[in-house]
């Protein structure tokens, strides 16, 4: 199954570039970098430093590789 915006939730997110665009925690907005780990409830994002961001209450923007 190709990686598209419609199938993103069924794919591995580790390795993708991401950015937090909305969050219930205003300190999380703007965090960006490469996803280095994923659990059921969090994404670990490596940018200027490594941060664990909860999935719930957060809107992420992902850069998908070109196919």
PDB file of N, CA, C and O in Angstrom:
ATOM      1  N   UNK A   1       0.851  -1.171   0.000  1.00  0.00           N
ATOM      2  CA  UNK A   1       0.000   0.000   0.000  1.00  0.00           C
ATOM      3  C   UNK A   1       0.902   1.242   0.000  1.00  0.00           C
ATOM      4  O   UNK A   1       1.752   1.392   0.863  1.00  0.00           O
ATOM      5  N   UNK A   2       0.729   2.138  -0.947  1.00  0.00           N
ATOM      6  CA  UNK A   2       1.577   3.330  -1.025  1.00  0.00           C
ATOM      7  C   UNK A   2       1.288   4.297   0.133  1.00  0.00           C
ATOM      8  O   UNK A   2       0.179   4.338   0.662  1.00  0.00           O
ATOM      9  N   UNK A   3       2.299   5.054   0.515  1.00  0.00           N
ATOM     10  CA  UNK A   3       2.168   6.043   1.574  1.00  0.00           C
ATOM     11  C   UNK A   3       1.565   7.310   0.989  1.00  0.00           C
ATOM     12  O   UNK A   3       2.187   8.005   0.190  1.00  0.00           O
ATOM     13  N   UNK A   4       0.325   7.582   1.356  1.00  0.00           N
ATOM     14  CA  UNK A   4      -0.396   8.772   0.904  1.00  0.00           C
ATOM     15  C   UNK A   4      -1.030   9.428   2.125  1.00  0.00           C
ATOM     16  O   UNK A   4      -1.087   8.821   3.196  1.00  0.00           O
ATOM     17  N   UNK A   5      -1.524  10.657   1.999  1.00  0.00           N
ATOM     18  CA  UNK A   5      -2.207  11.274   3.136  1.00  0.00           C
ATOM     19  C   UNK A   5      -3.376  10.425   3.664  1.00  0.00           C
ATOM     20  O   UNK A   5      -3.619  10.378   4.868  1.00  0.00           O
ATOM     21  N   UNK A   6      -4.038   9.713   2.784  1.00  0.00           N
ATOM     22  CA  UNK A   6      -5.178   8.897   3.182  1.00  0.00           C
ATOM     23  C   UNK A   6      -4.765   7.638   3.942  1.00  0.00           C
ATOM     24  O   UNK A   6      -5.513   7.119   4.761  1.00  0.00           O
ATOM     25  N   UNK A   7      -3.573   7.111   3.679  1.00  0.00           N
ATOM     26  CA  UNK A   7      -3.129   5.862   4.308  1.00  0.00           C
ATOM     27  C   UNK A   7      -2.073   6.088   5.398  1.00  0.00           C
ATOM     28  O   UNK A   7      -1.566   5.127   5.964  1.00  0.00           O
ATOM     29  N   UNK A   8      -1.768   7.330   5.699  1.00  0.00           N
ATOM     30  CA  UNK A   8      -0.705   7.658   6.648  1.00  0.00           C
ATOM     31  C   UNK A   8      -0.880   6.971   7.994  1.00  0.00           C
ATOM     32  O   UNK A   8       0.087   6.468   8.563  1.00  0.00           O
ATOM     33  N   UNK A   9      -2.077   6.902   8.521  1.00  0.00           N
ATOM     34  CA  UNK A   9      -2.292   6.324   9.850  1.00  0.00           C
ATOM     35  C   UNK A   9      -2.025   4.822   9.887  1.00  0.00           C
ATOM     36  O   UNK A   9      -1.887   4.260  10.969  1.00  0.00           O
ATOM     37  N   UNK A  10      -1.936   4.166   8.751  1.00  0.00           N
ATOM     38  CA  UNK A  10      -1.672   2.726   8.712  1.00  0.00           C
ATOM     39  C   UNK A  10      -0.212   2.406   8.414  1.00  0.00           C
ATOM     40  O   UNK A  10       0.140   1.251   8.209  1.00  0.00           O
ATOM     41  N   UNK A  11       0.632   3.416   8.374  1.00  0.00           N
ATOM     42  CA  UNK A  11       2.040   3.239   8.044  1.00  0.00           C
ATOM     43  C   UNK A  11       2.939   3.572   9.224  1.00  0.00           C
ATOM     44  O   UNK A  11       2.525   4.228  10.179  1.00  0.00           O
ATOM     45  N   UNK A  12       4.175   3.168   9.104  1.00  0.00           N
ATOM     46  CA  UNK A  12       5.218   3.501  10.073  1.00  0.00           C
ATOM     47  C   UNK A  12       5.553   4.991   9.930  1.00  0.00           C
ATOM     48  O   UNK A  12       5.794   5.470   8.822  1.00  0.00           O
ATOM     49  N   UNK A  13       5.561   5.711  11.041  1.00  0.00           N
ATOM     50  CA  UNK A  13       5.854   7.142  11.007  1.00  0.00           C
ATOM     51  C   UNK A  13       7.328   7.438  11.262  1.00  0.00           C
ATOM     52  O   UNK A  13       7.804   8.523  10.934  1.00  0.00           O
ATOM     53  N   UNK A  14       8.051   6.467  11.839  1.00  0.00           N
ATOM     54  CA  UNK A  14       9.471   6.665  12.136  1.00  0.00           C
ATOM     55  C   UNK A  14      10.213   6.969  10.835  1.00  0.00           C
ATOM     56  O   UNK A  14      10.052   6.279   9.829  1.00  0.00           O
ATOM     57  N   UNK A  15      10.995   8.035  10.870  1.00  0.00           N
ATOM     58  CA  UNK A  15      11.764   8.450   9.706  1.00  0.00           C
ATOM     59  C   UNK A  15      11.153   9.618   8.952  1.00  0.00           C
ATOM     60  O   UNK A  15      11.842  10.276   8.175  1.00  0.00           O
ATOM     61  N   UNK A  16       9.865   9.887   9.183  1.00  0.00           N
ATOM     62  CA  UNK A  16       9.217  10.991   8.485  1.00  0.00           C
ATOM     63  C   UNK A  16       9.519  12.321   9.176  1.00  0.00           C
ATOM     64  O   UNK A  16       9.688  12.385  10.393  1.00  0.00           O
ATOM     65  N   UNK A  17       9.572  13.383   8.386  1.00  0.00           N
ATOM     66  CA  UNK A  17       9.679  14.732   8.936  1.00  0.00           C
ATOM     67  C   UNK A  17       8.295  15.173   9.379  1.00  0.00           C
ATOM     68  O   UNK A  17       7.302  14.917   8.692  1.00  0.00           O
ATOM     69  N   UNK A  18       8.213  15.828  10.535  1.00  0.00           N
ATOM     70  CA  UNK A  18       6.929  16.269  11.055  1.00  0.00           C
ATOM     71  C   UNK A  18       7.079  17.601  11.759  1.00  0.00           C
ATOM     72  O   UNK A  18       8.186  18.033  12.098  1.00  0.00           O
ATOM     73  N   UNK A  19       5.936  18.242  11.990  1.00  0.00           N
ATOM     74  CA  UNK A  19       5.884  19.506  12.720  1.00  0.00           C
ATOM     75  C   UNK A  19       4.555  19.568  13.447  1.00  0.00           C
ATOM     76  O   UNK A  19       3.517  19.148  12.908  1.00  0.00           O
ATOM     77  N   UNK A  20       4.548  20.064  14.682  1.00  0.00           N
ATOM     78  CA  UNK A  20       3.320  20.242  15.456  1.00  0.00           C
ATOM     79  C   UNK A  20       2.701  21.568  15.027  1.00  0.00           C
ATOM     80  O   UNK A  20       3.317  22.622  15.166  1.00  0.00           O
ATOM     81  N   UNK A  21       1.464  21.506  14.501  1.00  0.00           N
ATOM     82  CA  UNK A  21       0.802  22.726  14.045  1.00  0.00           C
ATOM     83  C   UNK A  21      -0.264  23.212  15.019  1.00  0.00           C
ATOM     84  O   UNK A  21      -0.588  24.397  15.032  1.00  0.00           O
ATOM     85  N   UNK A  22      -0.821  22.307  15.829  1.00  0.00           N
ATOM     86  CA  UNK A  22      -1.795  22.673  16.862  1.00  0.00           C
ATOM     87  C   UNK A  22      -1.631  21.713  18.015  1.00  0.00           C
ATOM     88  O   UNK A  22      -1.318  20.541  17.824  1.00  0.00           O
ATOM     89  N   UNK A  23      -1.860  22.217  19.237  1.00  0.00           N
ATOM     90  CA  UNK A  23      -1.756  21.349  20.405  1.00  0.00           C
ATOM     91  C   UNK A  23      -2.485  21.970  21.579  1.00  0.00           C
ATOM     92  O   UNK A  23      -2.569  23.200  21.688  1.00  0.00           O
ATOM     93  N   UNK A  24      -3.002  21.110  22.450  1.00  0.00           N
ATOM     94  CA  UNK A  24      -3.600  21.599  23.688  1.00  0.00           C
ATOM     95  C   UNK A  24      -2.523  22.168  24.604  1.00  0.00           C
ATOM     96  O   UNK A  24      -2.831  22.932  25.510  1.00  0.00           O
ATOM     97  N   UNK A  25      -1.251  21.806  24.355  1.00  0.00           N
ATOM     98  CA  UNK A  25      -0.115  22.373  25.073  1.00  0.00           C
ATOM     99  C   UNK A  25       0.547  23.391  24.148  1.00  0.00           C
ATOM    100  O   UNK A  25       1.247  23.020  23.200  1.00  0.00           O
ATOM    101  N   UNK A  26       0.360  24.669  24.389  1.00  0.00           N
ATOM    102  CA  UNK A  26       0.907  25.679  23.478  1.00  0.00           C
ATOM    103  C   UNK A  26       2.427  25.617  23.346  1.00  0.00           C
ATOM    104  O   UNK A  26       2.976  26.050  22.334  1.00  0.00           O
ATOM    105  N   UNK A  27       3.130  25.069  24.327  1.00  0.00           N
ATOM    106  CA  UNK A  27       4.590  24.944  24.234  1.00  0.00           C
ATOM    107  C   UNK A  27       5.021  23.950  23.165  1.00  0.00           C
ATOM    108  O   UNK A  27       6.167  23.980  22.710  1.00  0.00           O
ATOM    109  N   UNK A  28       4.121  23.049  22.752  1.00  0.00           N
ATOM    110  CA  UNK A  28       4.455  22.040  21.745  1.00  0.00           C
ATOM    111  C   UNK A  28       4.340  22.564  20.320  1.00  0.00           C
ATOM    112  O   UNK A  28       4.959  22.011  19.408  1.00  0.00           O
ATOM    113  N   UNK A  29       3.552  23.611  20.121  1.00  0.00           N
ATOM    114  CA  UNK A  29       3.342  24.135  18.764  1.00  0.00           C
ATOM    115  C   UNK A  29       4.678  24.617  18.194  1.00  0.00           C
ATOM    116  O   UNK A  29       5.422  25.335  18.852  1.00  0.00           O
ATOM    117  N   UNK A  30       4.981  24.162  16.993  1.00  0.00           N
ATOM    118  CA  UNK A  30       6.214  24.539  16.321  1.00  0.00           C
ATOM    119  C   UNK A  30       7.326  23.521  16.452  1.00  0.00           C
ATOM    120  O   UNK A  30       8.325  23.617  15.740  1.00  0.00           O
ATOM    121  N   UNK A  31       7.176  22.537  17.346  1.00  0.00           N
ATOM    122  CA  UNK A  31       8.192  21.489  17.455  1.00  0.00           C
ATOM    123  C   UNK A  31       8.251  20.748  16.125  1.00  0.00           C
ATOM    124  O   UNK A  31       7.218  20.371  15.569  1.00  0.00           O
ATOM    125  N   UNK A  32       9.424  20.548  15.611  1.00  0.00           N
ATOM    126  CA  UNK A  32       9.553  19.865  14.333  1.00  0.00           C
ATOM    127  C   UNK A  32      10.851  19.109  14.228  1.00  0.00           C
ATOM    128  O   UNK A  32      11.799  19.367  14.971  1.00  0.00           O
ATOM    129  N   UNK A  33      10.863  18.168  13.323  1.00  0.00           N
ATOM    130  CA  UNK A  33      12.053  17.367  13.081  1.00  0.00           C
ATOM    131  C   UNK A  33      11.675  16.005  12.543  1.00  0.00           C
ATOM    132  O   UNK A  33      10.596  15.823  11.972  1.00  0.00           O
ATOM    133  N   UNK A  34      12.550  15.041  12.762  1.00  0.00           N
ATOM    134  CA  UNK A  34      12.346  13.678  12.259  1.00  0.00           C
ATOM    135  C   UNK A  34      11.793  12.807  13.370  1.00  0.00           C
ATOM    136  O   UNK A  34      12.270  12.855  14.504  1.00  0.00           O
ATOM    137  N   UNK A  35      10.781  12.000  13.051  1.00  0.00           N
ATOM    138  CA  UNK A  35      10.222  11.052  14.021  1.00  0.00           C
ATOM    139  C   UNK A  35      11.248   9.938  14.213  1.00  0.00           C
ATOM    140  O   UNK A  35      11.641   9.272  13.255  1.00  0.00           O
ATOM    141  N   UNK A  36      11.714   9.751  15.464  1.00  0.00           N
ATOM    142  CA  UNK A  36      12.718   8.723  15.744  1.00  0.00           C
ATOM    143  C   UNK A  36      12.139   7.552  16.532  1.00  0.00           C
ATOM    144  O   UNK A  36      12.774   6.504  16.634  1.00  0.00           O
ATOM    145  N   UNK A  37      10.944   7.719  17.087  1.00  0.00           N
ATOM    146  CA  UNK A  37      10.285   6.623  17.800  1.00  0.00           C
ATOM    147  C   UNK A  37       8.810   6.938  17.883  1.00  0.00           C
ATOM    148  O   UNK A  37       8.404   8.105  17.850  1.00  0.00           O
ATOM    149  N   UNK A  38       8.010   5.881  17.985  1.00  0.00           N
ATOM    150  CA  UNK A  38       6.561   6.034  18.085  1.00  0.00           C
ATOM    151  C   UNK A  38       6.026   4.990  19.040  1.00  0.00           C
ATOM    152  O   UNK A  38       6.425   3.831  18.996  1.00  0.00           O
ATOM    153  N   UNK A  39       5.141   5.437  19.924  1.00  0.00           N
ATOM    154  CA  UNK A  39       4.392   4.513  20.764  1.00  0.00           C
ATOM    155  C   UNK A  39       2.918   4.714  20.454  1.00  0.00           C
ATOM    156  O   UNK A  39       2.566   5.543  19.607  1.00  0.00           O
ATOM    157  N   UNK A  40       2.073   3.980  21.150  1.00  0.00           N
ATOM    158  CA  UNK A  40       0.644   4.109  20.910  1.00  0.00           C
ATOM    159  C   UNK A  40       0.157   5.539  21.177  1.00  0.00           C
ATOM    160  O   UNK A  40      -0.723   6.040  20.487  1.00  0.00           O
ATOM    161  N   UNK A  41       0.784   6.210  22.141  1.00  0.00           N
ATOM    162  CA  UNK A  41       0.286   7.517  22.562  1.00  0.00           C
ATOM    163  C   UNK A  41       1.233   8.692  22.305  1.00  0.00           C
ATOM    164  O   UNK A  41       0.847   9.837  22.528  1.00  0.00           O
ATOM    165  N   UNK A  42       2.457   8.424  21.838  1.00  0.00           N
ATOM    166  CA  UNK A  42       3.408   9.527  21.659  1.00  0.00           C
ATOM    167  C   UNK A  42       4.239   9.367  20.394  1.00  0.00           C
ATOM    168  O   UNK A  42       4.371   8.270  19.848  1.00  0.00           O
ATOM    169  N   UNK A  43       4.799  10.498  19.959  1.00  0.00           N
ATOM    170  CA  UNK A  43       5.833  10.514  18.930  1.00  0.00           C
ATOM    171  C   UNK A  43       7.068  11.136  19.552  1.00  0.00           C
ATOM    172  O   UNK A  43       6.971  12.120  20.291  1.00  0.00           O
ATOM    173  N   UNK A  44       8.223  10.569  19.265  1.00  0.00           N
ATOM    174  CA  UNK A  44       9.487  11.153  19.702  1.00  0.00           C
ATOM    175  C   UNK A  44      10.080  11.829  18.476  1.00  0.00           C
ATOM    176  O   UNK A  44      10.315  11.184  17.446  1.00  0.00           O
ATOM    177  N   UNK A  45      10.292  13.151  18.600  1.00  0.00           N
ATOM    178  CA  UNK A  45      10.737  13.968  17.474  1.00  0.00           C
ATOM    179  C   UNK A  45      12.125  14.525  17.776  1.00  0.00           C
ATOM    180  O   UNK A  45      12.347  15.126  18.828  1.00  0.00           O
ATOM    181  N   UNK A  46      13.050  14.298  16.837  1.00  0.00           N
ATOM    182  CA  UNK A  46      14.401  14.809  16.981  1.00  0.00           C
ATOM    183  C   UNK A  46      14.571  16.013  16.072  1.00  0.00           C
ATOM    184  O   UNK A  46      14.501  15.896  14.853  1.00  0.00           O
ATOM    185  N   UNK A  47      14.724  17.169  16.677  1.00  0.00           N
ATOM    186  CA  UNK A  47      14.966  18.413  15.942  1.00  0.00           C
ATOM    187  C   UNK A  47      16.165  19.077  16.561  1.00  0.00           C
ATOM    188  O   UNK A  47      17.253  18.513  16.579  1.00  0.00           O
ATOM    189  N   UNK A  48      15.956  20.258  17.154  1.00  0.00           N
ATOM    190  CA  UNK A  48      17.048  20.914  17.869  1.00  0.00           C
ATOM    191  C   UNK A  48      17.424  20.119  19.116  1.00  0.00           C
ATOM    192  O   UNK A  48      18.536  20.209  19.612  1.00  0.00           O
ATOM    193  N   UNK A  49      16.483  19.319  19.613  1.00  0.00           N
ATOM    194  CA  UNK A  49      16.704  18.340  20.688  1.00  0.00           C
ATOM    195  C   UNK A  49      15.622  17.270  20.550  1.00  0.00           C
ATOM    196  O   UNK A  49      14.715  17.397  19.735  1.00  0.00           O
ATOM    197  N   UNK A  50      15.701  16.222  21.344  1.00  0.00           N
ATOM    198  CA  UNK A  50      14.729  15.128  21.254  1.00  0.00           C
ATOM    199  C   UNK A  50      13.580  15.421  22.214  1.00  0.00           C
ATOM    200  O   UNK A  50      13.805  15.713  23.390  1.00  0.00           O
ATOM    201  N   UNK A  51      12.352  15.353  21.677  1.00  0.00           N
ATOM    202  CA  UNK A  51      11.169  15.638  22.494  1.00  0.00           C
ATOM    203  C   UNK A  51      10.108  14.568  22.267  1.00  0.00           C
ATOM    204  O   UNK A  51       9.901  14.108  21.153  1.00  0.00           O
ATOM    205  N   UNK A  52       9.421  14.202  23.349  1.00  0.00           N
ATOM    206  CA  UNK A  52       8.310  13.249  23.283  1.00  0.00           C
ATOM    207  C   UNK A  52       7.019  14.068  23.313  1.00  0.00           C
ATOM    208  O   UNK A  52       6.779  14.821  24.248  1.00  0.00           O
ATOM    209  N   UNK A  53       6.199  13.912  22.278  1.00  0.00           N
ATOM    210  CA  UNK A  53       4.979  14.707  22.138  1.00  0.00           C
ATOM    211  C   UNK A  53       3.778  13.758  22.143  1.00  0.00           C
ATOM    212  O   UNK A  53       3.752  12.783  21.388  1.00  0.00           O
ATOM    213  N   UNK A  54       2.777  14.036  22.989  1.00  0.00           N
ATOM    214  CA  UNK A  54       1.587  13.176  22.988  1.00  0.00           C
ATOM    215  C   UNK A  54       0.796  13.331  21.689  1.00  0.00           C
ATOM    216  O   UNK A  54       0.716  14.429  21.129  1.00  0.00           O
ATOM    217  N   UNK A  55       0.225  12.238  21.213  1.00  0.00           N
ATOM    218  CA  UNK A  55      -0.587  12.284  20.001  1.00  0.00           C
ATOM    219  C   UNK A  55      -1.947  12.919  20.290  1.00  0.00           C
ATOM    220  O   UNK A  55      -2.442  13.714  19.486  1.00  0.00           O
ATOM    221  N   UNK A  56      -2.515  12.568  21.432  1.00  0.00           N
ATOM    222  CA  UNK A  56      -3.841  13.088  21.775  1.00  0.00           C
ATOM    223  C   UNK A  56      -3.761  14.596  22.003  1.00  0.00           C
ATOM    224  O   UNK A  56      -2.881  15.090  22.705  1.00  0.00           O
ATOM    225  N   UNK A  57      -4.651  15.321  21.379  1.00  0.00           N
ATOM    226  CA  UNK A  57      -4.697  16.765  21.530  1.00  0.00           C
ATOM    227  C   UNK A  57      -3.685  17.500  20.671  1.00  0.00           C
ATOM    228  O   UNK A  57      -3.481  18.698  20.840  1.00  0.00           O
ATOM    229  N   UNK A  58      -3.031  16.802  19.748  1.00  0.00           N
ATOM    230  CA  UNK A  58      -1.987  17.400  18.922  1.00  0.00           C
ATOM    231  C   UNK A  58      -2.267  17.134  17.450  1.00  0.00           C
ATOM    232  O   UNK A  58      -2.644  16.032  17.072  1.00  0.00           O
ATOM    233  N   UNK A  59      -2.079  18.154  16.630  1.00  0.00           N
ATOM    234  CA  UNK A  59      -2.196  18.017  15.178  1.00  0.00           C
ATOM    235  C   UNK A  59      -0.794  18.122  14.594  1.00  0.00           C
ATOM    236  O   UNK A  59      -0.090  19.110  14.819  1.00  0.00           O
ATOM    237  N   UNK A  60      -0.413  17.086  13.850  1.00  0.00           N
ATOM    238  CA  UNK A  60       0.903  17.015  13.233  1.00  0.00           C
ATOM    239  C   UNK A  60       0.783  17.245  11.740  1.00  0.00           C
ATOM    240  O   UNK A  60      -0.205  16.852  11.121  1.00  0.00           O
ATOM    241  N   UNK A  61       1.814  17.822  11.153  1.00  0.00           N
ATOM    242  CA  UNK A  61       1.928  17.952   9.699  1.00  0.00           C
ATOM    243  C   UNK A  61       3.140  17.100   9.304  1.00  0.00           C
ATOM    244  O   UNK A  61       4.215  17.259   9.880  1.00  0.00           O
ATOM    245  N   UNK A  62       2.950  16.195   8.350  1.00  0.00           N
ATOM    246  CA  UNK A  62       4.016  15.297   7.913  1.00  0.00           C
ATOM    247  C   UNK A  62       4.427  15.613   6.481  1.00  0.00           C
ATOM    248  O   UNK A  62       3.583  15.911   5.645  1.00  0.00           O
ATOM    249  N   UNK A  63       5.727  15.507   6.223  1.00  0.00           N
ATOM    250  CA  UNK A  63       6.252  15.616   4.859  1.00  0.00           C
ATOM    251  C   UNK A  63       6.380  14.196   4.330  1.00  0.00           C
ATOM    252  O   UNK A  63       7.134  13.395   4.875  1.00  0.00           O
ATOM    253  N   UNK A  64       5.625  13.879   3.289  1.00  0.00           N
ATOM    254  CA  UNK A  64       5.654  12.541   2.713  1.00  0.00           C
ATOM    255  C   UNK A  64       6.692  12.461   1.609  1.00  0.00           C
ATOM    256  O   UNK A  64       6.850  13.416   0.833  1.00  0.00           O
ATOM    257  N   UNK A  65       7.407  11.337   1.530  1.00  0.00           N
ATOM    258  CA  UNK A  65       8.388  11.194   0.457  1.00  0.00           C
ATOM    259  C   UNK A  65       7.699  11.138  -0.897  1.00  0.00           C
ATOM    260  O   UNK A  65       6.585  10.617  -1.028  1.00  0.00           O
ATOM    261  N   UNK A  66       8.365  11.674  -1.903  1.00  0.00           N
ATOM    262  CA  UNK A  66       7.804  11.633  -3.268  1.00  0.00           C
ATOM    263  C   UNK A  66       7.973  10.240  -3.827  1.00  0.00           C
ATOM    264  O   UNK A  66       8.982   9.589  -3.596  1.00  0.00           O
ATOM    265  N   UNK A  67       6.972   9.802  -4.562  1.00  0.00           N
ATOM    266  CA  UNK A  67       7.046   8.472  -5.173  1.00  0.00           C
ATOM    267  C   UNK A  67       7.085   8.572  -6.663  1.00  0.00           C
ATOM    268  O   UNK A  67       6.782   9.543  -7.258  1.00  0.00           O
TER     269      UNK A  67
END
